C-alpha atoms as a PDB file:
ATOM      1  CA  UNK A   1      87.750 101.089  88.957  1.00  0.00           C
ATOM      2  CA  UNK A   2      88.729 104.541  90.895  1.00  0.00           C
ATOM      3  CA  UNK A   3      90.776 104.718  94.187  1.00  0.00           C
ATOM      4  CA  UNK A   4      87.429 104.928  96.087  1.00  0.00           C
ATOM      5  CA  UNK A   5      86.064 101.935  94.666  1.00  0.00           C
ATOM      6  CA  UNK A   6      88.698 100.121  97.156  1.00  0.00           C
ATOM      7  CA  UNK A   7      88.342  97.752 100.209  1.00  0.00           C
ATOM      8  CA  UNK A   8      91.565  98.100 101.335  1.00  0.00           C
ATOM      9  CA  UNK A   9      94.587 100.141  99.684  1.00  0.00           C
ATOM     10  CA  UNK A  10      97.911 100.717 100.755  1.00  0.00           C
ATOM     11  CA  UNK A  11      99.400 104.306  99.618  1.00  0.00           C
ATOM     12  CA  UNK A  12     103.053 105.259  99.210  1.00  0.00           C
ATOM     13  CA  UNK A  13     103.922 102.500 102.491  1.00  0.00           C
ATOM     14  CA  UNK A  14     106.914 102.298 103.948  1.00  0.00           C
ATOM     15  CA  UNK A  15     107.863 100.184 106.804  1.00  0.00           C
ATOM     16  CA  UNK A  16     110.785 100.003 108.895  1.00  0.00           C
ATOM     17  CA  UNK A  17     112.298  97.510 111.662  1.00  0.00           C
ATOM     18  CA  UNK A  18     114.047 100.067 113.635  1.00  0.00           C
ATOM     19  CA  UNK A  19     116.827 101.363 111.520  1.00  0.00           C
ATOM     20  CA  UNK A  20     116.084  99.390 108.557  1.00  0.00           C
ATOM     21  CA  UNK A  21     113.748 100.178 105.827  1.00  0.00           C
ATOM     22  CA  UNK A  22     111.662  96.988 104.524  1.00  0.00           C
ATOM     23  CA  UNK A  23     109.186  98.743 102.275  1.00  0.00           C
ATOM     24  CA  UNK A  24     109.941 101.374 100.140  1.00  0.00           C
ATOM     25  CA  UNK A  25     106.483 103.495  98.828  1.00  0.00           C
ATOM     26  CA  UNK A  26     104.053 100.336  97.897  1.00  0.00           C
ATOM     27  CA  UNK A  27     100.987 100.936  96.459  1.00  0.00           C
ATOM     28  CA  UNK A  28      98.326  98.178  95.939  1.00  0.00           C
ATOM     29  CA  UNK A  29      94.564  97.620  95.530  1.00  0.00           C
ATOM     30  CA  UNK A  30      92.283  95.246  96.620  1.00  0.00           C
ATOM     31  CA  UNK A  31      88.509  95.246  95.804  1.00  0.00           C
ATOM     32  CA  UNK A  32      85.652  93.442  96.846  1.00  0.00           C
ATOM     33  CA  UNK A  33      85.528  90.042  95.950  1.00  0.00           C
ATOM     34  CA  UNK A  34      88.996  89.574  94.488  1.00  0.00           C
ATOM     35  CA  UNK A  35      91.929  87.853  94.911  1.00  0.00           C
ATOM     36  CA  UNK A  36      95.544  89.456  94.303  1.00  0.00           C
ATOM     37  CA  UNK A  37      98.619  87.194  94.935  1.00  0.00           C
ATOM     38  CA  UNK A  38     101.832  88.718  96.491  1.00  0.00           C
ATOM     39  CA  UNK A  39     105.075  86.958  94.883  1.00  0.00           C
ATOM     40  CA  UNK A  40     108.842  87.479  95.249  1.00  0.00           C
ATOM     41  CA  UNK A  41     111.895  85.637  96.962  1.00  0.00           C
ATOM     42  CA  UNK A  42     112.839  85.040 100.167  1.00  0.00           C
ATOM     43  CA  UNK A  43     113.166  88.764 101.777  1.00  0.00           C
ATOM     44  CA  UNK A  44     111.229  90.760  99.253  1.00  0.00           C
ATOM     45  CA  UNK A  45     109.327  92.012 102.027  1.00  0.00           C
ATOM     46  CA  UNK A  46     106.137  90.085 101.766  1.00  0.00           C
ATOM     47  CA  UNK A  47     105.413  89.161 105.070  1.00  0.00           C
ATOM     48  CA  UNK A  48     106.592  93.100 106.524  1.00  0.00           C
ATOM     49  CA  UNK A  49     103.672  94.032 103.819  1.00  0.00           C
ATOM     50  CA  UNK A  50     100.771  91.854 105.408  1.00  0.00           C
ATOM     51  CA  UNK A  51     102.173  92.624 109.223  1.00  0.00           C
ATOM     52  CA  UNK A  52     101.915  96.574 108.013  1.00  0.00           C
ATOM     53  CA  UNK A  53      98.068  95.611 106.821  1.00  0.00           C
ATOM     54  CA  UNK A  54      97.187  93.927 110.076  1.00  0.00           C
ATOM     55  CA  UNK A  55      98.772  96.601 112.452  1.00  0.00           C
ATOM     56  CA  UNK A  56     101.628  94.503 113.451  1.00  0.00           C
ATOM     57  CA  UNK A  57     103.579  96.982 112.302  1.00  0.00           C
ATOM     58  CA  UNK A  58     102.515 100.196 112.981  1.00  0.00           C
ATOM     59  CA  UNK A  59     102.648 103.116 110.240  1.00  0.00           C
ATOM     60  CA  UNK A  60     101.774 106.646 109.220  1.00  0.00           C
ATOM     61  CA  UNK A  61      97.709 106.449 109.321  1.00  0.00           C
ATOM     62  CA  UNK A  62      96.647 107.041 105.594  1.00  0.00           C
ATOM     63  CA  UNK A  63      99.261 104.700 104.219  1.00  0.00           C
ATOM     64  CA  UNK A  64      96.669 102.189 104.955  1.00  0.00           C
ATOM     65  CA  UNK A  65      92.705 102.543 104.021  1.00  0.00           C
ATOM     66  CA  UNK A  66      90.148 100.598 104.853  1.00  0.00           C
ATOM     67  CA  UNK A  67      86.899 101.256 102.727  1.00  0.00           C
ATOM     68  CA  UNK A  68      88.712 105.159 102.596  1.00  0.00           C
ATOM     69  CA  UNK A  69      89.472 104.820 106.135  1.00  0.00           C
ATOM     70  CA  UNK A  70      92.872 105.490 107.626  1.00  0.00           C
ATOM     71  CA  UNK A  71      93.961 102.616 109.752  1.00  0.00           C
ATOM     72  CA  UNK A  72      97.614 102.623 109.300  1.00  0.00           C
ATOM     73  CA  UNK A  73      98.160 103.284 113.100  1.00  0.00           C
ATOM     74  CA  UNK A  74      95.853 101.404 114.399  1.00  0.00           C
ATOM     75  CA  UNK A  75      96.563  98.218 116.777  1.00  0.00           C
ATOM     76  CA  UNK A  76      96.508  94.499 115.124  1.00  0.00           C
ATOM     77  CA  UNK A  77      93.500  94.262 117.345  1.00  0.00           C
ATOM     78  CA  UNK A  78      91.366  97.285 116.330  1.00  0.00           C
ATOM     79  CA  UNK A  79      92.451  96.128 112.683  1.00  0.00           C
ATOM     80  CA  UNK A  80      90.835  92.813 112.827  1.00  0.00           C
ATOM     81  CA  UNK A  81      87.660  93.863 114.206  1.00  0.00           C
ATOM     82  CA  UNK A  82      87.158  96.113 110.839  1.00  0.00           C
ATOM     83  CA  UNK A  83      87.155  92.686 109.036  1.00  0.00           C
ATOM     84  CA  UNK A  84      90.761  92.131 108.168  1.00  0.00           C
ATOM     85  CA  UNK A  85      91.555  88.572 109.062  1.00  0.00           C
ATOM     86  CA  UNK A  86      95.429  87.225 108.362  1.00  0.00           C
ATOM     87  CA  UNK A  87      96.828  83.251 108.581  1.00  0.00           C
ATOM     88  CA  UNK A  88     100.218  84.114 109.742  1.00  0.00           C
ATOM     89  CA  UNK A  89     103.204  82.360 108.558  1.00  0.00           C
ATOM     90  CA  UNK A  90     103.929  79.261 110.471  1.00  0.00           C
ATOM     91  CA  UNK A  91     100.361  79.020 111.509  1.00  0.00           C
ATOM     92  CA  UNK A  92     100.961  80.147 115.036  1.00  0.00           C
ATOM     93  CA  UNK A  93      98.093  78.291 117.228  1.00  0.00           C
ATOM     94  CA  UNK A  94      98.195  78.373 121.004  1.00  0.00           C
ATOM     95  CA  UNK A  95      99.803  75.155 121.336  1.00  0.00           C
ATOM     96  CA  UNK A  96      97.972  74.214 124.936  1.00  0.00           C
ATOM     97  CA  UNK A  97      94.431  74.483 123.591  1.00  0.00           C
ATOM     98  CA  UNK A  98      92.356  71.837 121.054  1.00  0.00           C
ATOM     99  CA  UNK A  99      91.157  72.272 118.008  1.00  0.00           C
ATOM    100  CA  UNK A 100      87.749  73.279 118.692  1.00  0.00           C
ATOM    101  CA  UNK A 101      88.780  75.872 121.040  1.00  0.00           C
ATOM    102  CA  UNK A 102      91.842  77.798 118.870  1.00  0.00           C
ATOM    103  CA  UNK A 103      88.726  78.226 116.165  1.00  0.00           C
ATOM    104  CA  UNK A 104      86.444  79.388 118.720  1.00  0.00           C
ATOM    105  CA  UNK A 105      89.194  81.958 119.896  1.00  0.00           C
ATOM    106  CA  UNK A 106      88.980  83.404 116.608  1.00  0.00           C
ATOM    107  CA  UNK A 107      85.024  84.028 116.570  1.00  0.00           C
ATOM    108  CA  UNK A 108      85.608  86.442 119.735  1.00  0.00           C
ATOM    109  CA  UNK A 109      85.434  89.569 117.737  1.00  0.00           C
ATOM    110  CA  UNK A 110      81.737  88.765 117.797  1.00  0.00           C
ATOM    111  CA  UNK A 111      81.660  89.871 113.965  1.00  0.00           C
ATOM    112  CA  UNK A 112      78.227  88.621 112.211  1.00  0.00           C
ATOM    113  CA  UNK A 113      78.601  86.917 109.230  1.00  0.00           C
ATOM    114  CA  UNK A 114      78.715  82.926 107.083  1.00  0.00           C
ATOM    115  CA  UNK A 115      81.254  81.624 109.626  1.00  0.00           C
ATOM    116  CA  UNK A 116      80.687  79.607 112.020  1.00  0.00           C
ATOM    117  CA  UNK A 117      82.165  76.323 114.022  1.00  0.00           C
ATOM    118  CA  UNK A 118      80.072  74.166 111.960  1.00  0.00           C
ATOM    119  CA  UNK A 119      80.706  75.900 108.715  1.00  0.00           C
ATOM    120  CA  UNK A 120      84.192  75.610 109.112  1.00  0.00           C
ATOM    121  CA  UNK A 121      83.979  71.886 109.828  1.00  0.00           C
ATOM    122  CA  UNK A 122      81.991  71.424 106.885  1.00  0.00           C
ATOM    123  CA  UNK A 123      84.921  73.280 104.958  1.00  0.00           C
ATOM    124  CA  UNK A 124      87.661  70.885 106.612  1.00  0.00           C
ATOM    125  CA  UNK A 125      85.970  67.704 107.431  1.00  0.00           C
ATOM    126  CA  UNK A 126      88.997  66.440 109.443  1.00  0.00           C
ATOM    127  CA  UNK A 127      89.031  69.089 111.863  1.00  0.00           C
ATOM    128  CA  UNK A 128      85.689  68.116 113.108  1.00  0.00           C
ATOM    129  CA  UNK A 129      86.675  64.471 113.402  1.00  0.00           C
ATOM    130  CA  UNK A 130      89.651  66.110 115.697  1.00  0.00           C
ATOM    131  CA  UNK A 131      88.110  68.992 117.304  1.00  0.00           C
ATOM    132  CA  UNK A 132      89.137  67.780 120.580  1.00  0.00           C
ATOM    133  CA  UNK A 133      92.921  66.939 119.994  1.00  0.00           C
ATOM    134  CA  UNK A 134      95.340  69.593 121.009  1.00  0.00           C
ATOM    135  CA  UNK A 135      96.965  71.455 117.916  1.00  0.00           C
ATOM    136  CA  UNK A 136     100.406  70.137 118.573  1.00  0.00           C
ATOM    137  CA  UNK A 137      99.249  66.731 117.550  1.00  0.00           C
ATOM    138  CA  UNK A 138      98.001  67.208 114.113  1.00  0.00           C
ATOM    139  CA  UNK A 139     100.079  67.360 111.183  1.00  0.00           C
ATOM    140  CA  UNK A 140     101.131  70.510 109.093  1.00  0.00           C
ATOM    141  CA  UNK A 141      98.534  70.662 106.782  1.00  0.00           C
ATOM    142  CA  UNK A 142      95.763  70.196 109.032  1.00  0.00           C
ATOM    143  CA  UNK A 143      97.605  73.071 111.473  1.00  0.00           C
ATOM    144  CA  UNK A 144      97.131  75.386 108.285  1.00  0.00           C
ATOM    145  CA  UNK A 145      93.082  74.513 108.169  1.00  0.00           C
ATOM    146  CA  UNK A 146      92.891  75.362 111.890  1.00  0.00           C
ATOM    147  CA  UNK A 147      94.584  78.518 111.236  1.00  0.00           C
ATOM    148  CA  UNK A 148      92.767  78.997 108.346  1.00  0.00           C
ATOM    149  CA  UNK A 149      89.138  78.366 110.547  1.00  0.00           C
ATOM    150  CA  UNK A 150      90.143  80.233 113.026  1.00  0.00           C
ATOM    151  CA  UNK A 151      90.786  83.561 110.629  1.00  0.00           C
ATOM    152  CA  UNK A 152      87.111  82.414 109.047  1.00  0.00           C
ATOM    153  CA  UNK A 153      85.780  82.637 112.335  1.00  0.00           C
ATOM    154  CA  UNK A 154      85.822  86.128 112.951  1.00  0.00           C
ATOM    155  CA  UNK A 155      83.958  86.603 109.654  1.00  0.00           C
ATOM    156  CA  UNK A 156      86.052  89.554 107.987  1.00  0.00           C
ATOM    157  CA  UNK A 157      85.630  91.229 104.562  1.00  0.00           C
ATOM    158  CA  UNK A 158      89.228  90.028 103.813  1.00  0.00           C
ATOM    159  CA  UNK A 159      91.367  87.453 104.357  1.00  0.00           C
ATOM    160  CA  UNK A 160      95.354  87.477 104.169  1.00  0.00           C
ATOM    161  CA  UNK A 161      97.069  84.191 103.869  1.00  0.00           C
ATOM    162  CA  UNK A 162     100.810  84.087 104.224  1.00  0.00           C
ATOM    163  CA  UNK A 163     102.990  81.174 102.542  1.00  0.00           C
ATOM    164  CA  UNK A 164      99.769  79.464 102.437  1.00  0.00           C
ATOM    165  CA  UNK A 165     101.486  76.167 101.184  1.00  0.00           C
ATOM    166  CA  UNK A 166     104.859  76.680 103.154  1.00  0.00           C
ATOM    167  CA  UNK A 167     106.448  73.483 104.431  1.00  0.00           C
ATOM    168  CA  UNK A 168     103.339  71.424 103.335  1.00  0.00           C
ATOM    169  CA  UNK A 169     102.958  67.980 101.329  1.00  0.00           C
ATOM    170  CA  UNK A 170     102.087  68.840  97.689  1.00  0.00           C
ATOM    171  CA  UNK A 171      98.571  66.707  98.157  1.00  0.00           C
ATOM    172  CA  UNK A 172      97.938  68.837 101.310  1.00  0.00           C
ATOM    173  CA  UNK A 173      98.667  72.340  99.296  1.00  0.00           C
ATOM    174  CA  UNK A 174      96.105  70.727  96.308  1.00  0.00           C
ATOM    175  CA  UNK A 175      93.148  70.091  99.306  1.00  0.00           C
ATOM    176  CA  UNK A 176      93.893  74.050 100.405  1.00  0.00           C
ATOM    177  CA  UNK A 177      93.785  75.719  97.018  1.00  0.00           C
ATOM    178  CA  UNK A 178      90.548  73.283  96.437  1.00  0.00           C
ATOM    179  CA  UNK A 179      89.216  74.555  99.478  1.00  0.00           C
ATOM    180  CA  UNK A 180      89.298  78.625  98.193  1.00  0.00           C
ATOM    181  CA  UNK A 181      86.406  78.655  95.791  1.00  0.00           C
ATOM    182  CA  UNK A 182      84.279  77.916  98.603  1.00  0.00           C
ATOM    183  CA  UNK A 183      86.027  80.306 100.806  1.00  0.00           C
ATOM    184  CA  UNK A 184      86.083  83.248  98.525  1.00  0.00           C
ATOM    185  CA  UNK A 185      82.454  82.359  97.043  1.00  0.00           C
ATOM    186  CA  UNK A 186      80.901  84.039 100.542  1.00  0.00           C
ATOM    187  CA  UNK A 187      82.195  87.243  98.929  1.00  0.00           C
ATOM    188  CA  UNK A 188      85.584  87.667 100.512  1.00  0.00           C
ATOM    189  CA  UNK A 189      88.448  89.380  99.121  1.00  0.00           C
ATOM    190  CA  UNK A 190      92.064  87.958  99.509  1.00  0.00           C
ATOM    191  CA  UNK A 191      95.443  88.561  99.684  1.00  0.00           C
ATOM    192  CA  UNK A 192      97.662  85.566  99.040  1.00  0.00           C
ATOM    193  CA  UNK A 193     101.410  85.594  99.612  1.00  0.00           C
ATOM    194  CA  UNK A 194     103.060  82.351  97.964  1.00  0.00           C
ATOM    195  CA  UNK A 195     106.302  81.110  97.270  1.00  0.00           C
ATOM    196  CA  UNK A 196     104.577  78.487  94.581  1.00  0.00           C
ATOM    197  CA  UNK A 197     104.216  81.539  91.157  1.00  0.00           C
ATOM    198  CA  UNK A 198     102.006  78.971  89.519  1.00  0.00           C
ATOM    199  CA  UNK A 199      99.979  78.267  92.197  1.00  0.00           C
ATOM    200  CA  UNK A 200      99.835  82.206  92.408  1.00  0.00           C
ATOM    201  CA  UNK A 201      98.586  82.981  89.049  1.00  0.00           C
ATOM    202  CA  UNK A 202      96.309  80.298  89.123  1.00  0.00           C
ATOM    203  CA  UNK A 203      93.697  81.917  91.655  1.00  0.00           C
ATOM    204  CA  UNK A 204      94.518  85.290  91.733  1.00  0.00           C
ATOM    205  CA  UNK A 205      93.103  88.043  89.548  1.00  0.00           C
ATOM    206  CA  UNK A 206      95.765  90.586  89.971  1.00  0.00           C
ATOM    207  CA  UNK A 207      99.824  90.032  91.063  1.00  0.00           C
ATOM    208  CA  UNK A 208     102.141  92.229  92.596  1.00  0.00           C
ATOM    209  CA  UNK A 209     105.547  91.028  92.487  1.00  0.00           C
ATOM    210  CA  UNK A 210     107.994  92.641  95.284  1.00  0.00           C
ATOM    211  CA  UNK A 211     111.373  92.409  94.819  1.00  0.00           C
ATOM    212  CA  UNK A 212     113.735  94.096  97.183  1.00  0.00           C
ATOM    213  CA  UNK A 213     110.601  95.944  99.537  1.00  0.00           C
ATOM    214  CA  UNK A 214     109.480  97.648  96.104  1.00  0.00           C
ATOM    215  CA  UNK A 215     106.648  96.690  93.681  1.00  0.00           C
ATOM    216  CA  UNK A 216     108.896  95.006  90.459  1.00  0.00           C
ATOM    217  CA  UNK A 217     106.025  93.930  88.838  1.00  0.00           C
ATOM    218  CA  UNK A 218     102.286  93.830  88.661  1.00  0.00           C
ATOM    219  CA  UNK A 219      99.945  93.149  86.425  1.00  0.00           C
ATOM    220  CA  UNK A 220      96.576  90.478  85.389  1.00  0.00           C
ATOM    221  CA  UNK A 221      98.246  86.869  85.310  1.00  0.00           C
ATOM    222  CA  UNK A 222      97.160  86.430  81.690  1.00  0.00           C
ATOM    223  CA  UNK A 223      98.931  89.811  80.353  1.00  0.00           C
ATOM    224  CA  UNK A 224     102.484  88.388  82.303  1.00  0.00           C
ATOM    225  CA  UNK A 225     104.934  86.242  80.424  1.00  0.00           C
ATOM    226  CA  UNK A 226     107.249  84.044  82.305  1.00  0.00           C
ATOM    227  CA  UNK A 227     110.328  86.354  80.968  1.00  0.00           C
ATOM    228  CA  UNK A 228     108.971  89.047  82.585  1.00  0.00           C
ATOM    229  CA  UNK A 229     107.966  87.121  85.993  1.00  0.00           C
ATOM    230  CA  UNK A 230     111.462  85.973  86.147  1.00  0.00           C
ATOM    231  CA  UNK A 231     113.619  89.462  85.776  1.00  0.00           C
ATOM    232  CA  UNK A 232     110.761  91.046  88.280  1.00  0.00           C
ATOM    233  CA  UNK A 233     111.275  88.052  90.279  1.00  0.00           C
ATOM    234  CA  UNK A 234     115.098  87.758  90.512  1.00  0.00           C
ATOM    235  CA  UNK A 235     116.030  91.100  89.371  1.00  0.00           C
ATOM    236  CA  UNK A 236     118.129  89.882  86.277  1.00  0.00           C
END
């Protein structure tokens, strides 16, 4: 596939939190329909990465294309009406609000598309049968499906998920990865960051493994070797 072929392509990015450099030149593809997994450790720069995507963090305009569009400047808000959707660490729902109405906060872009209240409660069962409970009184797992719905809900062309399975019972991370087939089978592309390299190979087509803000490693998850993983990884 060429350059132009793209959805979304980051291009020599760096990123900085005042004084600090996090990402030093990174250069990734993502086309339509696939899924590419983001690995490294703790501080690799993973998170900076998918806050540079989503205009969290602000950058130089073409290190970021969007079907060959510069966004890199562009505000988190502008970004997400193009159709780039992120699950944030931590989940981050408005804590005074129910279930029902932190997914319906996420359909406000007014974006057409599959997703919709019902669809998402067909996805995650649960969340229907607690659509009315505030956020704060579910558990983890069922926190990550709300945030999860409520990125569905503005129907984008791409989803990012970051430490999908952080902090979450192994059963719970199992129903979640279950739960992508149906997700990505509308069409969507994806960007997963995870902790769990298994899990990560498992549903991705393509991996980039950061180490230190700079691409270590990348390849197709069946051409990688665990020797090779591990000294991109860890740096050894």
């Amino acid at each position: 596939m060429q350059m132009a072929d793209a959805l979304l392509s980051t291009q020599a990015l760096e990123a900085y939190y005042g004084d600090f450099q996090a990402l030093f030149g990174i250069s990734i593809d993502v086309f339509p329909g696939e899924v590419i997994a983001i690995i490294g450790a703790n501080g690799a720069g993973k998170t900076t990465l998918m806050r540079s995507i989503t205009g969290l963090i602000r950058n130089q305009p073409d290190m970021v294309l969007w079907n060959g569009e510069a966004i890199g400047s562009r505000r988190a808000d502008q970004v997400a009406a193009a159709g780039i959707a992120m699950v944030p660490e931590g989940r981050q729902l408005f804590q005074s609000l129910s279930v029902e109405e932190n997914l319906i906060i996420g359909g406000q872009m007014g974006r057409k598309g599959p997703w919709s209240l019902e669809k998402v409660f067909e996805l995650f069962p649960i969340l229907k049968e607690r659509r009315n409970v505030p956020s704060t009184a579910l558990s983890g797992g069922q926190q990550q499906m709300v945030a999860i719905g409520r990125a569905l809900m503005s129907n984008p062309q791409i989803l990012l998920f970051d430490e999908i399975s952080l902090g979450l019972a192994p059963i719970i991370i199992k129903s979640i990865y279950e739960a992508l087939p149906n997700i990505i089978g509308e069409g969507m592309s994806a960007i997963i960051v995870e902790q769990d390299i298994a899990k990560a190979l498992s549903v991705s087509s393509r991996v980039y493994c950061l180490q230190e803000g700079r691409i270590s490693l990348e390849g197709r998850p069946e051409t990688l070797n665990r020797d090779d993983i591990s000294a991109a990884y860890f740096g050894v």
